[in-house]
Tab-separated table of C-alpha atoms in Angstrom:
chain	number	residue	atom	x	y	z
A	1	UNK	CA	119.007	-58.856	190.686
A	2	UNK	CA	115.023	-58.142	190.852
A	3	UNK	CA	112.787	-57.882	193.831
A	4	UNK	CA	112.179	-61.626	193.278
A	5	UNK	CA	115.469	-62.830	192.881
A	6	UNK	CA	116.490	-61.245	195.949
A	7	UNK	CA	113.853	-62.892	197.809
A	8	UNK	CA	114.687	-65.996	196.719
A	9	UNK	CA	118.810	-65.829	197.891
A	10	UNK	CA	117.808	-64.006	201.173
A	11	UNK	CA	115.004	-67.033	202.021
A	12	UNK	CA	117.438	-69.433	201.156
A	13	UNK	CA	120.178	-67.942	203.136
A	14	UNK	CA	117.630	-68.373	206.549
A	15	UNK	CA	118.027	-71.482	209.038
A	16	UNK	CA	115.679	-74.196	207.762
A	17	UNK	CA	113.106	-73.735	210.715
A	18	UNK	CA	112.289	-70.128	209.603
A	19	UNK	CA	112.357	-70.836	205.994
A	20	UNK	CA	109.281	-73.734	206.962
A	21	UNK	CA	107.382	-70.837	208.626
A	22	UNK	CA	107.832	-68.516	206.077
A	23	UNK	CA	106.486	-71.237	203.594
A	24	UNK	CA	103.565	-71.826	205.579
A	25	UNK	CA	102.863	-68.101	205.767
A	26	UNK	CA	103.463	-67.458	201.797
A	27	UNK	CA	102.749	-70.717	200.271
A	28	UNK	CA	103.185	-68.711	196.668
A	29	UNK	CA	106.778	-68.706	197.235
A	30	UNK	CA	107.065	-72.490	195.521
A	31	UNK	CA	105.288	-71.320	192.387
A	32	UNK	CA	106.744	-67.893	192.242
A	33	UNK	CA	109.257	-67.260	189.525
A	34	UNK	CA	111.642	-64.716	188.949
A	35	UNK	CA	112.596	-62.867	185.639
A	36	UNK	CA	114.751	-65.656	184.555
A	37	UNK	CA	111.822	-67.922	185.060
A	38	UNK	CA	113.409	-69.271	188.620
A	39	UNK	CA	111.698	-70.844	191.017
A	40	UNK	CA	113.112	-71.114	195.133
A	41	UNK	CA	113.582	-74.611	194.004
A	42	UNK	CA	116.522	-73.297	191.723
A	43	UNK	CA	118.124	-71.175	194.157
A	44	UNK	CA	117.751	-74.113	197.009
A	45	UNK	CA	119.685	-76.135	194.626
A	46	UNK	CA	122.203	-73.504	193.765
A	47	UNK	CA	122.548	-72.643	197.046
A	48	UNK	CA	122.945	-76.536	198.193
A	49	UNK	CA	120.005	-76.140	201.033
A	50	UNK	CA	119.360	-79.949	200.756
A	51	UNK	CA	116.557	-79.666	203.146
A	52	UNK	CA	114.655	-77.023	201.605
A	53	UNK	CA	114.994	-78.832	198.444
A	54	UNK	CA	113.813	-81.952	199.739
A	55	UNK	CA	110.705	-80.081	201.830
A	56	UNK	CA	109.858	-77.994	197.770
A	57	UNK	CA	109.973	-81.522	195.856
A	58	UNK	CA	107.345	-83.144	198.857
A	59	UNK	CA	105.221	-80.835	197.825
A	60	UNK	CA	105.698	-80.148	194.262
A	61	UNK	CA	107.344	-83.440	192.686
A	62	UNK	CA	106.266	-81.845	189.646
A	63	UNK	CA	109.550	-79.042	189.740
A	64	UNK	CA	112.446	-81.911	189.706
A	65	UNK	CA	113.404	-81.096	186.449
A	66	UNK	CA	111.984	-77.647	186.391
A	67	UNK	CA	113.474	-75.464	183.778
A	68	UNK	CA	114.558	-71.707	184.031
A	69	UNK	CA	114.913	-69.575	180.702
A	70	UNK	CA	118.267	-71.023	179.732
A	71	UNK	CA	117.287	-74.608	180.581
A	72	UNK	CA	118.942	-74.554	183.707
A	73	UNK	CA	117.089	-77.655	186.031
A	74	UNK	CA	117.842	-77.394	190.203
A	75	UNK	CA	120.488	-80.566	189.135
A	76	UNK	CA	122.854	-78.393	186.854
A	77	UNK	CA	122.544	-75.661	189.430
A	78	UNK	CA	123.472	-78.038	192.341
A	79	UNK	CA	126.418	-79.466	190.115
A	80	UNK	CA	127.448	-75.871	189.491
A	81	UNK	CA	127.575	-75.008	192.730
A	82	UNK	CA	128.916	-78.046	193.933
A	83	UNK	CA	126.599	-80.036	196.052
A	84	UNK	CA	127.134	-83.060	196.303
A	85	UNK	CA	124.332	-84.021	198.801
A	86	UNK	CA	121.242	-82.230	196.837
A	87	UNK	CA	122.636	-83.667	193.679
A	88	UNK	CA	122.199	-87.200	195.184
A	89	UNK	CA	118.490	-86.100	196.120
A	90	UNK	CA	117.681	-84.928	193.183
A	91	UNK	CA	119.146	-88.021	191.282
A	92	UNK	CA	117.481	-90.287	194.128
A	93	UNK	CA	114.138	-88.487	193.540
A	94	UNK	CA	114.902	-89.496	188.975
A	95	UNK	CA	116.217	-86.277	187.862
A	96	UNK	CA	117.304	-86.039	184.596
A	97	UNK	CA	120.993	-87.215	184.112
A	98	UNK	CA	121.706	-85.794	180.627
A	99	UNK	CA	119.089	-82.574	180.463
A	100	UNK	CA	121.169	-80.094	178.848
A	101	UNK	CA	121.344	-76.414	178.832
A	102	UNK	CA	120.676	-73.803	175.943
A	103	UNK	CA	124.848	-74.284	175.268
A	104	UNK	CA	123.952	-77.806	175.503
A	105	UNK	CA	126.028	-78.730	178.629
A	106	UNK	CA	124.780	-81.613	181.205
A	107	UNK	CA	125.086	-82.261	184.786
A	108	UNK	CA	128.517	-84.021	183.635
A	109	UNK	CA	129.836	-81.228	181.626
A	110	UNK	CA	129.108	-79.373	184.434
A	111	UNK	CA	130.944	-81.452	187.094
A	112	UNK	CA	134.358	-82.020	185.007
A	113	UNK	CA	134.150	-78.369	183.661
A	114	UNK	CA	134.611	-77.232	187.841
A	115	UNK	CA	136.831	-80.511	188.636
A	116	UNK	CA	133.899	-81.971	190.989
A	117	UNK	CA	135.217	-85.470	191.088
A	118	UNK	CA	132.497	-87.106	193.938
A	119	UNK	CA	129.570	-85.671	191.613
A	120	UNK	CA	130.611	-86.532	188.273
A	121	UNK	CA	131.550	-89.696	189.891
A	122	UNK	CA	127.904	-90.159	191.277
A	123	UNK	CA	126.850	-88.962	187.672
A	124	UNK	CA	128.602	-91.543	185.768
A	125	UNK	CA	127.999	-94.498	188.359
A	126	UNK	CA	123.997	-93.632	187.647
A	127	UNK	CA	124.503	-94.021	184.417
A	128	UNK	CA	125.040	-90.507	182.667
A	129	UNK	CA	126.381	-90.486	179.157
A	130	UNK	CA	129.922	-89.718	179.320
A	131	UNK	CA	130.635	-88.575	175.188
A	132	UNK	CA	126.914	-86.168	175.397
A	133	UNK	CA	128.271	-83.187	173.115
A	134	UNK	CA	127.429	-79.573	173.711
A	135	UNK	CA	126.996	-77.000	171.136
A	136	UNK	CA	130.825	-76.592	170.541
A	137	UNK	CA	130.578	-80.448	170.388
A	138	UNK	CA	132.912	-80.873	173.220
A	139	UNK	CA	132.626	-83.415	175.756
A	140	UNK	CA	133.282	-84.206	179.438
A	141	UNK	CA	136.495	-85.455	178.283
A	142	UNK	CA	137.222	-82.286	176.514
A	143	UNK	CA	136.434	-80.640	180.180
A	144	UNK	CA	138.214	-83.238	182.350
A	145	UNK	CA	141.368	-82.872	179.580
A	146	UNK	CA	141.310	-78.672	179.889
A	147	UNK	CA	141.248	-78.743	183.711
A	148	UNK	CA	144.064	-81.406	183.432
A	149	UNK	CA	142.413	-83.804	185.945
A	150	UNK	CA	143.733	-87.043	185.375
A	151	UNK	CA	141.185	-89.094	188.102
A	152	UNK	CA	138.295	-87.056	185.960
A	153	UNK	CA	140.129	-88.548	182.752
A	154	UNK	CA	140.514	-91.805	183.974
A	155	UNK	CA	136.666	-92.024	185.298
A	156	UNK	CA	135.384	-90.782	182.567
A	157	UNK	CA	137.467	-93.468	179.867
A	158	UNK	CA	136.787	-96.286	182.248
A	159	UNK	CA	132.989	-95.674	181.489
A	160	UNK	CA	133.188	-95.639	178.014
A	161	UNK	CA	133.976	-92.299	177.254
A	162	UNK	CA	135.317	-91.535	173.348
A	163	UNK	CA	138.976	-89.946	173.397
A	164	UNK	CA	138.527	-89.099	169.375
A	165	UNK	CA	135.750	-86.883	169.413
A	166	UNK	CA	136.859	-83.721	167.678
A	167	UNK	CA	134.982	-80.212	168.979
A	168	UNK	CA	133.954	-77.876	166.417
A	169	UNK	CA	137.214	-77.030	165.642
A	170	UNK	CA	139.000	-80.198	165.284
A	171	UNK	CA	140.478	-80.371	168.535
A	172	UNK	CA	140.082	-83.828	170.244
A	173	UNK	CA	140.706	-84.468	174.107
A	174	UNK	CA	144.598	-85.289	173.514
A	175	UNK	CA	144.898	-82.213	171.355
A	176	UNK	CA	143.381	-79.778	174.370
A	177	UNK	CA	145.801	-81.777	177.063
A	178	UNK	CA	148.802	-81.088	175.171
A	179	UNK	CA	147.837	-77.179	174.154
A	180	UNK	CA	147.395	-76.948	177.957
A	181	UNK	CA	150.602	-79.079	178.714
A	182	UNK	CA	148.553	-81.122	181.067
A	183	UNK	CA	151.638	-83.635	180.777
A	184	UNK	CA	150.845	-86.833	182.901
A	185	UNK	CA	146.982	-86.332	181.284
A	186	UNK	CA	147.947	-85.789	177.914
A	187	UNK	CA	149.536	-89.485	178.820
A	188	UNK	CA	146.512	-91.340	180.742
A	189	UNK	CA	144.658	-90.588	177.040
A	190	UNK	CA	147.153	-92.077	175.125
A	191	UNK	CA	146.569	-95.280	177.380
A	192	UNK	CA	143.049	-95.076	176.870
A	193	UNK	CA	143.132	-95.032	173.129
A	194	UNK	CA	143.416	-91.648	171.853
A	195	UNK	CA	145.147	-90.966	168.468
A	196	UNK	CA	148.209	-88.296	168.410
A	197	UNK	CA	147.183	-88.514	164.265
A	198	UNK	CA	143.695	-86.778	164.070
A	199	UNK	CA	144.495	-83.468	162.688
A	200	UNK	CA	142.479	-80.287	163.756
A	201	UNK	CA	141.034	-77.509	161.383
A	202	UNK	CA	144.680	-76.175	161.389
A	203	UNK	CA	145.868	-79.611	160.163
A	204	UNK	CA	147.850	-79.921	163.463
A	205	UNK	CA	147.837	-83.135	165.208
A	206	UNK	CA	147.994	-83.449	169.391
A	207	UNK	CA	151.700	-83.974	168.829
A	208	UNK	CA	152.190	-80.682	167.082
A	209	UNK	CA	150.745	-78.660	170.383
A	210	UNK	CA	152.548	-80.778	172.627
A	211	UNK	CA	156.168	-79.338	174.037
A	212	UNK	CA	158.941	-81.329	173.281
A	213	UNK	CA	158.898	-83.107	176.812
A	214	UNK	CA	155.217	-84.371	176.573
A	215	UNK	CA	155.576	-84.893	172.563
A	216	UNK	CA	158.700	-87.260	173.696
A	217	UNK	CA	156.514	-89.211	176.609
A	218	UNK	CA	153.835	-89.666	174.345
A	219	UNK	CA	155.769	-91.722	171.862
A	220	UNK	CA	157.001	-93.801	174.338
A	221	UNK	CA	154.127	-94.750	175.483
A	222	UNK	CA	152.732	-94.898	172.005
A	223	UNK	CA	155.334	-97.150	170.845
A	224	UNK	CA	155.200	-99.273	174.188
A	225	UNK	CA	151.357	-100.115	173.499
């Protein structure tokens, strides 16, 4: 961690009434970036310092949707850390919903991908696009189905999300549910339309992952549709 990165966590780690004087004493601090092009903005978000946040955006709107040198903005770095309450500033204050990373991953990705059901929930209500593909051209679903989080799952199809979207190697949300014998999950996709026919890159289908209990559930709820 450089001079300025270190800077950065140990002023965001201070109570909010020293941080303000330490602003008004180094007003560079806002502008200041460190070597992966962060601003104290990022690392207020990261850190989920709400109020700091809120006092860096009154003064420089212009850094909502700053980026660092892999894209990240201060609302992927607030997902990924799991604020809820800076990530409802931010979108409040018309952040970007979908901005993606240089891997292509969004605020949602983000949320699913760590099982942060209140944010992705705040994500999807605002109107973020639930089948946005990264570079392995996985969605949250894909996420959400990994994890094995059926609420996630069940959010995420309710607002329109795509269970037949293949990743870059075939694999569609049903097919990573049943690898990861994410049983009652592997289920909730079935009853939102996914296919147990689409065949990977390995010509396997979801069913040919699945162990014989979830394989057998599947059908029956296949057949009962």
């Amino acid at each position: 961690m450089s001079s300025q990165s270190m800077y950065f966590y140990e002023l965001v780690r201070k109570l909010d009434d020293e941080v303000d004087e330490t602003l008004r004493q180094k007003p560079s601090q806002l502008t200041d970036k460190d070597e992966s092009d962060r601003l104290l903005i990022h690392w207020a978000a990261l850190g989920g310092k709400e109020t700091l946040v809120q006092c860096i955006l009154d003064r420089h709107p212009d850094q909502l949707d700053a980026e660092d040198d892999s894209q990240y903005t201060p609302l992927l770095l607030a997902t990924l850390g799991g604020h809820l309450p800076v990530v409802t500033l931010l979108t409040v204050r018309g952040a970007k919903l979908d901005h993606r990373s240089k891997q292509g991953h969004t605020a949602l990705q983000y949320a699913c991908s760590k099982g942060f059901l209140a944010i992705a929930k705040h994500l999807v209500e605002l109107g973020a696009n639930v089948n946005v593909p990264d570079r392995l051209n996985e969605t949250p679903l894909h996420r959400a189905s990994i994890r094995g989080i059926e609420e996630l799952i069940t959010l995420l199809l309710e607002h329109g999300a795509n269970p037949n979207i293949q990743n870059s190697v075939g694999n569609t949300p049903l097919h990573l549910a049943c690898e990861e014998d994410q049983h009652s999950c592997a289920i909730r996709l079935v009853q939102g339309g996914a296919s147990t026919f689409v065949e990977n890159r390995d010509e396997k289908t979801p069913l040919d992952l699945a162990t014989r209990s979830t394989r057998t559930a599947i059908l029956n709820v296949a057949q009962a549709s």
